[in-house]
Amino acid sequence: TPLLTSLNLEGNRFTEIGAEHLARALRHTPMLRSLLLTNLTFMESTRDPVCLGAAGARHIADGLRCTPLLTELDICRARMGDQGAASLAAALCHVPKLTSLDVSDNDLSPDGAGLILSALESTPRVTALDVSDAVGD
């Protein structure tokens, strides 16, 4: 819905197709201000569930490109890894009003975390940033 301003999907399960559908839906929510994706589980076909992962993060990042009013993004515990971080970093320039970003606990390397931090230069309004436990072992 084009008038949606807040979406909380914490703890839900998605397949890659579901993440694609979510990205497609985000393209039609230009008024969205808050997107909470904490602890999403990404079901890879018939395998055991894993967290959102790089493929799911890539789809979500694609959808973020159409949410210019977004102020809050919580994508913690998604296990997006460096590939997902690269996708998210590329999308951050499309959310210039972002003030709060939580990417904690995402199994990033220092390089992956650096991609996100560098991308924040294009979103100077960020006043709350959580990267705790973002970098994996």
mmCIF file of C-alpha atoms in Angstrom:
data_model
loop_
_atom_site.group_PDB
_atom_site.id
_atom_site.type_symbol
_atom_site.label_atom_id
_atom_site.label_comp_id
_atom_site.label_asym_id
_atom_site.label_seq_id
_atom_site.Cartn_x
_atom_site.Cartn_y
_atom_site.Cartn_z
ATOM 1 C CA THR A 1 0.000 0.000 0.000
ATOM 2 C CA PRO A 2 1.422 3.398 -0.944
ATOM 3 C CA LEU A 3 0.421 4.994 2.390
ATOM 4 C CA LEU A 4 2.223 2.467 4.613
ATOM 5 C CA THR A 5 4.644 4.243 6.977
ATOM 6 C CA SER A 6 5.805 1.409 9.250
ATOM 7 C CA LEU A 7 6.460 -2.272 8.609
ATOM 8 C CA ASN A 8 7.558 -4.727 11.295
ATOM 9 C CA LEU A 9 8.460 -8.207 10.037
ATOM 10 C CA GLU A 10 10.632 -9.266 12.963
ATOM 11 C CA GLY A 11 11.125 -13.008 13.321
ATOM 12 C CA ASN A 12 9.283 -14.016 10.123
ATOM 13 C CA ARG A 13 10.380 -16.743 7.700
ATOM 14 C CA PHE A 14 11.064 -16.036 4.042
ATOM 15 C CA THR A 15 12.166 -18.006 1.032
ATOM 16 C CA GLU A 16 14.276 -16.215 -1.569
ATOM 17 C CA ILE A 17 11.057 -15.764 -3.537
ATOM 18 C CA GLY A 18 9.466 -14.227 -0.444
ATOM 19 C CA ALA A 19 12.359 -11.789 -0.128
ATOM 20 C CA GLU A 20 11.868 -10.893 -3.799
ATOM 21 C CA HIS A 21 8.170 -10.260 -3.146
ATOM 22 C CA LEU A 22 9.022 -8.081 -0.163
ATOM 23 C CA ALA A 23 11.451 -6.077 -2.315
ATOM 24 C CA ARG A 24 8.753 -5.663 -4.954
ATOM 25 C CA ALA A 25 6.297 -4.497 -2.284
ATOM 26 C CA LEU A 26 8.833 -1.989 -0.942
ATOM 27 C CA ARG A 27 8.922 -0.400 -4.389
ATOM 28 C CA HIS A 28 5.283 0.584 -3.813
ATOM 29 C CA THR A 29 5.660 2.048 -0.322
ATOM 30 C CA PRO A 30 7.208 5.481 -0.935
ATOM 31 C CA MET A 31 5.902 6.783 2.417
ATOM 32 C CA LEU A 32 7.627 4.042 4.456
ATOM 33 C CA ARG A 33 9.581 5.488 7.379
ATOM 34 C CA SER A 34 10.298 2.453 9.566
ATOM 35 C CA LEU A 35 11.357 -1.024 8.430
ATOM 36 C CA LEU A 36 12.105 -3.628 11.100
ATOM 37 C CA LEU A 37 13.590 -6.852 9.761
ATOM 38 C CA THR A 38 15.216 -8.160 12.922
ATOM 39 C CA ASN A 39 15.954 -11.863 13.024
ATOM 40 C CA LEU A 40 14.354 -12.768 9.708
ATOM 41 C CA THR A 41 14.760 -16.407 8.794
ATOM 42 C CA PHE A 42 15.489 -17.211 5.179
ATOM 43 C CA MET A 43 14.281 -20.630 4.071
ATOM 44 C CA GLU A 44 16.500 -21.973 1.302
ATOM 45 C CA SER A 45 14.089 -24.294 -0.533
ATOM 46 C CA THR A 46 13.750 -27.510 1.503
ATOM 47 C CA ARG A 47 16.897 -27.047 3.560
ATOM 48 C CA ASP A 48 16.905 -26.054 7.191
ATOM 49 C CA PRO A 49 16.109 -22.398 7.837
ATOM 50 C CA VAL A 50 19.008 -19.981 7.979
ATOM 51 C CA CYS A 51 19.017 -16.254 8.564
ATOM 52 C CA LEU A 52 18.199 -13.831 5.766
ATOM 53 C CA GLY A 53 21.652 -14.149 4.236
ATOM 54 C CA ALA A 54 23.295 -12.398 1.307
ATOM 55 C CA ALA A 55 20.650 -13.282 -1.302
ATOM 56 C CA GLY A 56 17.790 -12.083 0.886
ATOM 57 C CA ALA A 57 19.700 -8.924 1.837
ATOM 58 C CA ARG A 58 20.298 -8.215 -1.860
ATOM 59 C CA HIS A 59 16.559 -8.338 -2.562
ATOM 60 C CA ILE A 60 15.741 -6.147 0.433
ATOM 61 C CA ALA A 61 18.411 -3.640 -0.642
ATOM 62 C CA ASP A 62 16.840 -3.493 -4.104
ATOM 63 C CA GLY A 63 13.514 -2.565 -2.523
ATOM 64 C CA LEU A 64 15.104 0.111 -0.327
ATOM 65 C CA ARG A 65 15.942 2.100 -3.433
ATOM 66 C CA CYS A 66 12.268 3.139 -3.557
ATOM 67 C CA THR A 67 11.866 4.217 0.076
ATOM 68 C CA PRO A 68 13.352 7.742 0.126
ATOM 69 C CA LEU A 69 11.565 8.729 3.359
ATOM 70 C CA LEU A 70 12.887 5.784 5.388
ATOM 71 C CA THR A 71 14.285 6.969 8.727
ATOM 72 C CA GLU A 72 14.691 3.661 10.583
ATOM 73 C CA LEU A 73 16.143 0.394 9.299
ATOM 74 C CA ASP A 74 16.760 -2.567 11.585
ATOM 75 C CA ILE A 75 18.282 -5.548 9.795
ATOM 76 C CA CYS A 76 20.159 -7.089 12.710
ATOM 77 C CA ARG A 77 20.808 -10.827 13.102
ATOM 78 C CA ALA A 78 20.299 -11.346 9.367
ATOM 79 C CA ARG A 79 23.695 -13.008 8.794
ATOM 80 C CA MET A 80 23.974 -11.048 5.564
ATOM 81 C CA GLY A 81 27.755 -11.400 5.317
ATOM 82 C CA ASP A 82 29.912 -9.211 3.120
ATOM 83 C CA GLN A 83 27.859 -9.753 -0.044
ATOM 84 C CA GLY A 84 24.709 -8.600 1.724
ATOM 85 C CA ALA A 85 26.631 -5.692 3.248
ATOM 86 C CA ALA A 86 27.754 -4.617 -0.231
ATOM 87 C CA SER A 87 24.133 -4.684 -1.450
ATOM 88 C CA LEU A 88 22.944 -2.725 1.565
ATOM 89 C CA ALA A 89 25.773 -0.213 1.233
ATOM 90 C CA ALA A 90 24.846 0.432 -2.406
ATOM 91 C CA ALA A 91 21.226 1.082 -1.399
ATOM 92 C CA LEU A 92 21.942 3.494 1.458
ATOM 93 C CA CYS A 93 22.397 6.461 -0.869
ATOM 94 C CA HIS A 94 18.715 6.034 -1.796
ATOM 95 C CA VAL A 95 17.545 6.590 1.794
ATOM 96 C CA PRO A 96 18.920 10.073 2.541
ATOM 97 C CA LYS A 97 16.596 10.660 5.507
ATOM 98 C CA LEU A 98 17.827 7.582 7.410
ATOM 99 C CA THR A 99 18.504 8.446 11.058
ATOM 100 C CA SER A 100 18.721 4.992 12.663
ATOM 101 C CA LEU A 101 20.506 1.905 11.331
ATOM 102 C CA ASP A 102 20.966 -1.401 13.144
ATOM 103 C CA VAL A 103 23.180 -3.956 11.395
ATOM 104 C CA SER A 104 24.348 -5.691 14.542
ATOM 105 C CA ASP A 105 25.195 -9.403 14.601
ATOM 106 C CA ASN A 106 25.583 -9.911 10.842
ATOM 107 C CA ASP A 107 28.799 -11.936 10.366
ATOM 108 C CA LEU A 108 30.654 -9.234 8.473
ATOM 109 C CA SER A 109 34.378 -9.036 7.903
ATOM 110 C CA PRO A 110 36.063 -5.707 8.696
ATOM 111 C CA ASP A 111 35.820 -4.981 4.948
ATOM 112 C CA GLY A 112 32.064 -5.639 4.897
ATOM 113 C CA ALA A 113 31.500 -3.407 7.912
ATOM 114 C CA GLY A 114 33.684 -0.782 6.232
ATOM 115 C CA LEU A 115 31.434 -0.830 3.153
ATOM 116 C CA ILE A 116 28.412 0.049 5.262
ATOM 117 C CA LEU A 117 30.269 2.681 7.261
ATOM 118 C CA SER A 118 31.606 4.305 4.081
ATOM 119 C CA ALA A 119 28.121 4.328 2.574
ATOM 120 C CA LEU A 120 26.857 6.293 5.562
ATOM 121 C CA GLU A 121 28.674 9.318 4.168
ATOM 122 C CA SER A 122 25.719 9.634 1.772
ATOM 123 C CA THR A 123 23.253 9.521 4.694
ATOM 124 C CA PRO A 124 24.530 12.266 7.004
ATOM 125 C CA ARG A 125 21.372 12.283 9.146
ATOM 126 C CA VAL A 126 22.188 8.970 10.842
ATOM 127 C CA THR A 127 22.334 9.681 14.576
ATOM 128 C CA ALA A 128 21.841 6.115 15.864
ATOM 129 C CA LEU A 129 24.033 3.303 14.555
ATOM 130 C CA ASP A 130 24.344 -0.185 16.023
ATOM 131 C CA VAL A 131 27.143 -2.357 14.648
ATOM 132 C CA SER A 132 27.652 -4.388 17.820
ATOM 133 C CA ASP A 133 28.725 -7.937 17.067
ATOM 134 C CA ALA A 134 28.405 -7.138 13.356
ATOM 135 C CA VAL A 135 31.887 -8.420 12.573
ATOM 136 C CA GLY A 136 32.105 -12.218 12.813
ATOM 137 C CA ASP A 137 34.957 -14.307 14.125
#
